Amino acid sequence: MQEKIKILKVKFDSVTLSEATKKALDLGNDKKQHYIATPNPEILLEAAKNNKFKKILNKSSLNTPDGIGIIWAANFLHSIRNTNSFMIKLLKWLYSLITLPFSKKSILKERVTGADLVLEICKSSVNTENKIFLLGAAKGIAKETAEILESKYPGMKIVGTYAGTPNPANEKEITQIINKARPNILFVAYGAPKQELWISRNLKNIPSVKLAAGIGGTFDFIAGKLKRAPKWMQKLGLEWLYRLFQQPSRIKRIFNASVVFPIKVLFTS
Ligand code: UDP
């Protein structure tokens, strides 16, 4: 479909939100089973430590960049592709970080977040055969999310919701519930890497599911437990700052994404 771009040894697809939605819907109606992911900088740092997780990400049918840090890394790595000098790399690294909010050209077409993808898939599933199941998040959130989605997009079909846990001891019960509902599209909200590991262990045991997607905190956003940053902040790549104000406990994760990740990209380039 399009060129794959690797960042910290994880492949990405260069797609717009509408191309990613179309691809996801095609996968959801394929004969084979597929899963997709929306890696962000924290996820890549986790994958760099966890080989099993990295392999799972590299075997997915679609990886979209969830986070300005991924867009930045693709552009930076492209800009130094013919450079061996560390000094030049360092200067380009500094320049690319300073000019990040204003940079227009991008190697990866655009940021495609789990939250945007879920909304678009649901919107495009109105009056189709697609049957969607929402798994994960805190108790009651998936159900609330389903009610909101069904009132926003009348004619889409949500065939089940369940919080459950990503604990393997809970898997048999969860796969039985999913098999009764027979969805072809499954959204899993257990956060990374738990959701991707869950999908990789269980996909073969839920044969009606043709597309499974790990979508992180998406249900919390749709159910209104968390707010997305205003569009202007998203455009400037400052969604992480907005999230920090809402969830100060994420400071370590945000530090990893905004400081550790760019340094690691520079030193592994
Ligand atoms: N979550 C869950 N069970 C767990 C861990 C996480 O249901 O054991 C849910 C959590 O309630 C949230 C979602 O997973 O709705 C994503 O969590 P997180 O904020 O860590 O992920 P991110 O948005 O950063 O991908």
Coordinates of C-alpha atoms and ligand atoms in Angstrom, one line a residue:
M1 CA 0.0 0.0 0.0
Q2 CA 2.6 2.5 1.1
E3 CA 6.2 2.7 2.2
K4 CA 7.0 1.4 5.7
I5 CA 9.1 3.6 7.9
K6 CA 11.1 2.2 10.9
I7 CA 11.6 4.1 14.1
L8 CA 13.5 2.3 16.9
K9 CA 13.1 -0.9 14.9
V10 CA 9.3 -0.6 14.8
K11 CA 7.6 -0.2 11.4
F12 CA 5.1 2.5 10.6
D13 CA 2.6 3.1 7.8
S14 CA 2.4 6.5 6.2
V15 CA -1.4 7.0 6.0
T16 CA -3.9 9.7 6.5
L17 CA -6.7 9.1 9.0
S18 CA -9.1 8.3 6.1
E19 CA -6.7 5.9 4.5
A20 CA -6.1 4.1 7.9
T21 CA -9.9 3.9 8.4
K22 CA -10.4 2.4 5.0
K23 CA -7.6 -0.1 5.5
A24 CA -9.0 -1.1 8.9
L25 CA -12.5 -1.6 7.5
D26 CA -11.1 -3.8 4.7
L27 CA -9.1 -5.8 7.3
G28 CA -12.3 -6.2 9.4
N29 CA -14.0 -7.8 6.4
D30 CA -11.1 -10.0 5.3
K31 CA -11.1 -13.8 5.6
K32 CA -7.9 -13.8 7.6
Q33 CA -7.6 -12.3 11.1
H34 CA -5.6 -9.1 11.6
Y35 CA -4.6 -6.7 14.3
I36 CA -3.4 -3.1 14.2
A37 CA -1.7 -0.8 16.6
T38 CA -1.2 3.0 17.2
P39 CA 2.3 3.2 18.7
N40 CA 3.5 6.3 20.4
P41 CA 7.0 7.2 21.8
E42 CA 6.4 5.5 25.1
I43 CA 5.3 2.3 23.3
L44 CA 8.5 2.4 21.2
L45 CA 10.6 2.7 24.4
E46 CA 8.8 -0.3 25.9
A47 CA 9.3 -2.2 22.6
A48 CA 13.0 -1.4 22.7
K49 CA 13.2 -3.3 26.1
N50 CA 10.7 -6.0 25.3
N51 CA 11.5 -8.1 22.2
K52 CA 8.3 -10.0 22.3
F53 CA 6.3 -6.8 22.2
K54 CA 8.5 -5.4 19.4
K55 CA 7.9 -8.6 17.3
I56 CA 4.1 -8.3 17.8
L57 CA 4.1 -4.6 16.7
N58 CA 6.2 -5.5 13.6
K59 CA 3.7 -8.3 12.6
S60 CA 0.7 -6.0 12.8
S61 CA -1.3 -5.3 9.6
L62 CA -1.1 -1.5 10.2
N63 CA 0.8 0.7 12.6
T64 CA -0.2 4.4 12.7
P65 CA 1.8 7.1 14.4
D66 CA 0.0 8.1 17.6
G67 CA 1.9 11.1 18.8
I68 CA 3.8 14.1 17.5
G69 CA 7.1 12.4 18.7
I70 CA 6.7 9.7 16.1
I71 CA 6.1 12.3 13.3
W72 CA 9.2 14.1 14.6
A73 CA 11.4 11.0 14.7
A74 CA 10.4 10.0 11.1
N75 CA 11.3 13.4 9.8
F76 CA 14.6 13.6 11.8
L77 CA 15.7 10.1 10.7
H78 CA 14.9 11.0 7.1
S79 CA 16.9 14.2 7.3
I80 CA 20.1 12.4 8.5
R81 CA 19.8 9.3 6.2
N82 CA 23.0 10.2 4.4
T83 CA 24.9 11.6 7.4
N84 CA 27.6 9.8 9.3
S85 CA 28.9 12.8 11.3
F86 CA 27.5 12.8 14.9
M87 CA 27.9 16.7 15.1
I88 CA 25.7 17.2 12.0
K89 CA 23.2 14.7 13.4
L90 CA 23.2 16.6 16.7
L91 CA 22.7 20.0 15.0
K92 CA 19.8 18.6 12.8
W93 CA 18.3 17.0 16.0
L94 CA 18.3 20.3 17.8
Y95 CA 17.0 22.2 14.8
S96 CA 14.2 19.6 14.2
L97 CA 13.1 19.8 17.9
I98 CA 13.1 23.6 18.1
T99 CA 11.2 24.0 14.8
L100 CA 8.8 21.1 15.5
P101 CA 5.6 23.1 16.2
F102 CA 6.1 25.0 12.9
S103 CA 7.3 22.1 10.6
K104 CA 4.9 21.5 7.7
K105 CA 6.5 18.8 5.6
S106 CA 6.2 15.3 7.0
I107 CA 7.5 11.9 6.0
L108 CA 4.6 10.1 7.7
K109 CA 1.4 11.6 6.2
E110 CA -0.2 12.5 9.5
R111 CA -0.8 11.6 13.2
V112 CA -3.5 8.9 13.4
T113 CA -4.5 8.4 17.1
G114 CA -6.4 5.4 18.4
A115 CA -9.2 7.8 19.5
D116 CA -9.6 9.3 16.0
L117 CA -9.4 5.9 14.4
V118 CA -12.1 4.4 16.6
L119 CA -14.5 7.3 15.9
E120 CA -13.9 7.1 12.1
I121 CA -14.4 3.3 12.1
C122 CA -17.6 3.6 14.0
K123 CA -18.8 6.4 11.7
S124 CA -18.1 4.4 8.6
S125 CA -19.8 1.3 10.1
V126 CA -23.2 2.9 10.1
N127 CA -25.7 0.7 8.2
T128 CA -23.0 -1.9 7.4
E129 CA -22.6 -5.5 8.5
N130 CA -19.8 -4.5 10.9
K131 CA -20.3 -5.8 14.4
I132 CA -18.1 -4.1 17.0
F133 CA -17.2 -5.2 20.5
L134 CA -15.6 -2.9 23.1
L135 CA -13.3 -4.6 25.6
G136 CA -11.4 -3.0 28.5
A137 CA -11.1 0.2 30.5
A138 CA -12.5 0.6 34.1
K139 CA -15.8 -1.0 34.9
G140 CA -18.8 0.7 33.2
I141 CA -16.7 2.8 30.8
A142 CA -17.0 0.5 27.8
K143 CA -20.8 0.4 28.2
E144 CA -21.0 4.2 28.6
T145 CA -18.8 4.5 25.5
A146 CA -21.1 2.2 23.5
E147 CA -24.1 4.3 24.4
I148 CA -22.4 7.5 23.3
L149 CA -21.2 5.9 20.0
E150 CA -24.6 4.5 19.2
S151 CA -26.3 7.8 19.8
K152 CA -23.6 9.6 17.8
Y153 CA -23.7 7.2 14.9
P154 CA -27.2 5.6 14.8
G155 CA -27.2 2.5 12.7
M156 CA -23.8 1.2 13.8
K157 CA -23.8 -2.1 15.7
I158 CA -22.1 -2.6 19.0
V159 CA -22.7 -6.3 19.9
G160 CA -21.0 -6.3 23.3
T161 CA -19.0 -4.5 25.9
Y162 CA -16.9 -5.9 28.8
A163 CA -14.3 -4.4 31.1
G164 CA -12.6 -7.7 32.2
T165 CA -8.9 -7.5 32.9
P166 CA -5.7 -8.2 30.8
N167 CA -4.8 -10.9 33.3
P168 CA -4.4 -14.3 31.5
A169 CA -6.5 -15.9 34.3
N170 CA -9.5 -13.9 32.9
E171 CA -9.0 -14.9 29.3
K172 CA -11.2 -17.9 29.0
E173 CA -14.2 -16.0 30.4
I174 CA -13.6 -13.0 28.1
T175 CA -13.1 -15.0 24.9
Q176 CA -16.3 -16.9 25.7
I177 CA -18.2 -13.7 26.0
I178 CA -16.8 -12.4 22.7
N179 CA -17.5 -15.6 20.9
K180 CA -21.2 -15.4 22.0
A181 CA -21.4 -11.8 20.6
R182 CA -19.6 -12.8 17.3
P183 CA -18.1 -9.3 16.4
N184 CA -15.8 -8.9 13.4
I185 CA -14.2 -5.8 14.9
L186 CA -12.7 -5.7 18.5
F187 CA -11.3 -2.7 20.2
V188 CA -9.1 -3.5 23.2
A189 CA -8.5 -0.8 25.8
Y190 CA -5.9 -2.3 28.3
G191 CA -3.1 0.1 27.6
A192 CA 0.2 -0.9 25.9
P193 CA 1.8 -3.4 25.9
K194 CA -0.9 -5.4 27.8
Q195 CA -3.6 -4.9 25.1
E196 CA -1.2 -6.0 22.2
L197 CA -0.1 -9.0 24.2
W198 CA -3.7 -9.9 25.0
I199 CA -4.6 -9.7 21.3
S200 CA -1.6 -11.8 20.3
R201 CA -2.5 -14.5 22.8
N202 CA -6.2 -14.6 22.2
L203 CA -7.0 -13.6 18.5
K204 CA -6.9 -17.3 17.4
N205 CA -9.5 -18.2 20.0
I206 CA -12.0 -15.5 18.8
P207 CA -12.4 -16.5 15.2
S208 CA -15.3 -14.1 14.3
V209 CA -12.9 -11.2 15.0
K210 CA -11.1 -10.2 11.7
L211 CA -9.7 -6.9 13.1
A212 CA -8.5 -6.3 16.6
A213 CA -7.1 -3.0 17.6
G214 CA -5.3 -1.9 20.8
I215 CA -6.6 1.6 21.4
G216 CA -5.3 2.6 24.9
G217 CA -7.3 5.3 26.7
T218 CA -9.8 5.9 23.8
F219 CA -12.9 4.8 25.8
D220 CA -12.0 7.2 28.6
F221 CA -11.9 10.0 26.0
I222 CA -15.2 9.0 24.3
A223 CA -17.0 8.6 27.7
G224 CA -15.7 12.0 28.7
K225 CA -13.6 10.8 31.6
L226 CA -10.6 12.4 29.9
K227 CA -10.7 15.4 27.5
R228 CA -8.8 15.6 24.2
A229 CA -6.7 18.7 23.9
P230 CA -8.2 21.6 21.9
K231 CA -7.5 21.3 18.2
W232 CA -4.9 24.1 18.2
M233 CA -2.9 22.3 20.9
Q234 CA -3.1 19.1 18.9
K235 CA -1.8 20.9 15.8
L236 CA 1.1 22.4 17.6
G237 CA 2.0 18.9 19.0
L238 CA 1.1 19.9 22.5
E239 CA -1.5 17.2 23.4
W240 CA 0.9 15.6 25.8
L241 CA 1.1 18.9 27.8
Y242 CA -2.7 19.0 28.0
R243 CA -2.7 15.4 29.2
L244 CA -0.1 16.2 31.9
F245 CA -2.5 18.8 33.4
Q246 CA -5.3 16.3 33.4
Q247 CA -3.3 13.4 34.8
P248 CA -0.2 14.7 36.7
S249 CA 0.6 11.1 37.6
R250 CA 1.7 10.6 34.0
I251 CA 4.7 12.9 34.5
K252 CA 7.2 10.0 34.2
R253 CA 5.5 8.7 31.1
I254 CA 5.5 12.1 29.5
F255 CA 9.1 12.7 30.5
N256 CA 10.0 9.4 28.7
A257 CA 8.1 10.4 25.6
S258 CA 9.4 14.0 25.4
V259 CA 12.9 13.6 26.7
V260 CA 14.1 10.0 26.8
F261 CA 12.6 9.1 23.4
P262 CA 14.3 11.9 21.4
I263 CA 17.6 11.2 23.0
K264 CA 17.3 7.5 22.3
V265 CA 16.4 8.2 18.6
L266 CA 19.5 10.4 18.3
F267 CA 21.9 7.9 19.8
T268 CA 20.5 4.9 17.9
S269 CA 20.5 6.8 14.6
Ligands
UDP1 N1 -6.7 -0.5 31.6 C1 -7.5 -1.6 32.0 N2 -6.9 -2.6 32.7 C2 -5.5 -2.5 33.0 C3 -4.8 -1.4 32.6 C4 -5.4 -0.4 31.9 O1 -8.6 -1.7 31.7 O2 -5.1 -3.4 33.7 C5 -7.3 0.6 30.8 C6 -7.4 1.9 31.5 O3 -8.6 2.0 32.3 C7 -7.5 2.9 30.3 C8 -6.8 2.1 29.2 O4 -6.5 0.8 29.7 O5 -8.8 3.0 29.9 C9 -5.5 2.8 28.7 O6 -4.7 3.0 29.8 P1 -3.5 4.0 29.6 O7 -3.9 5.3 30.0 O8 -2.3 3.4 30.4 O9 -3.1 3.9 28.1 P2 -2.7 5.0 27.0 O10 -3.9 5.8 26.7 O11 -1.5 5.7 27.5 O12 -2.4 4.1 25.8

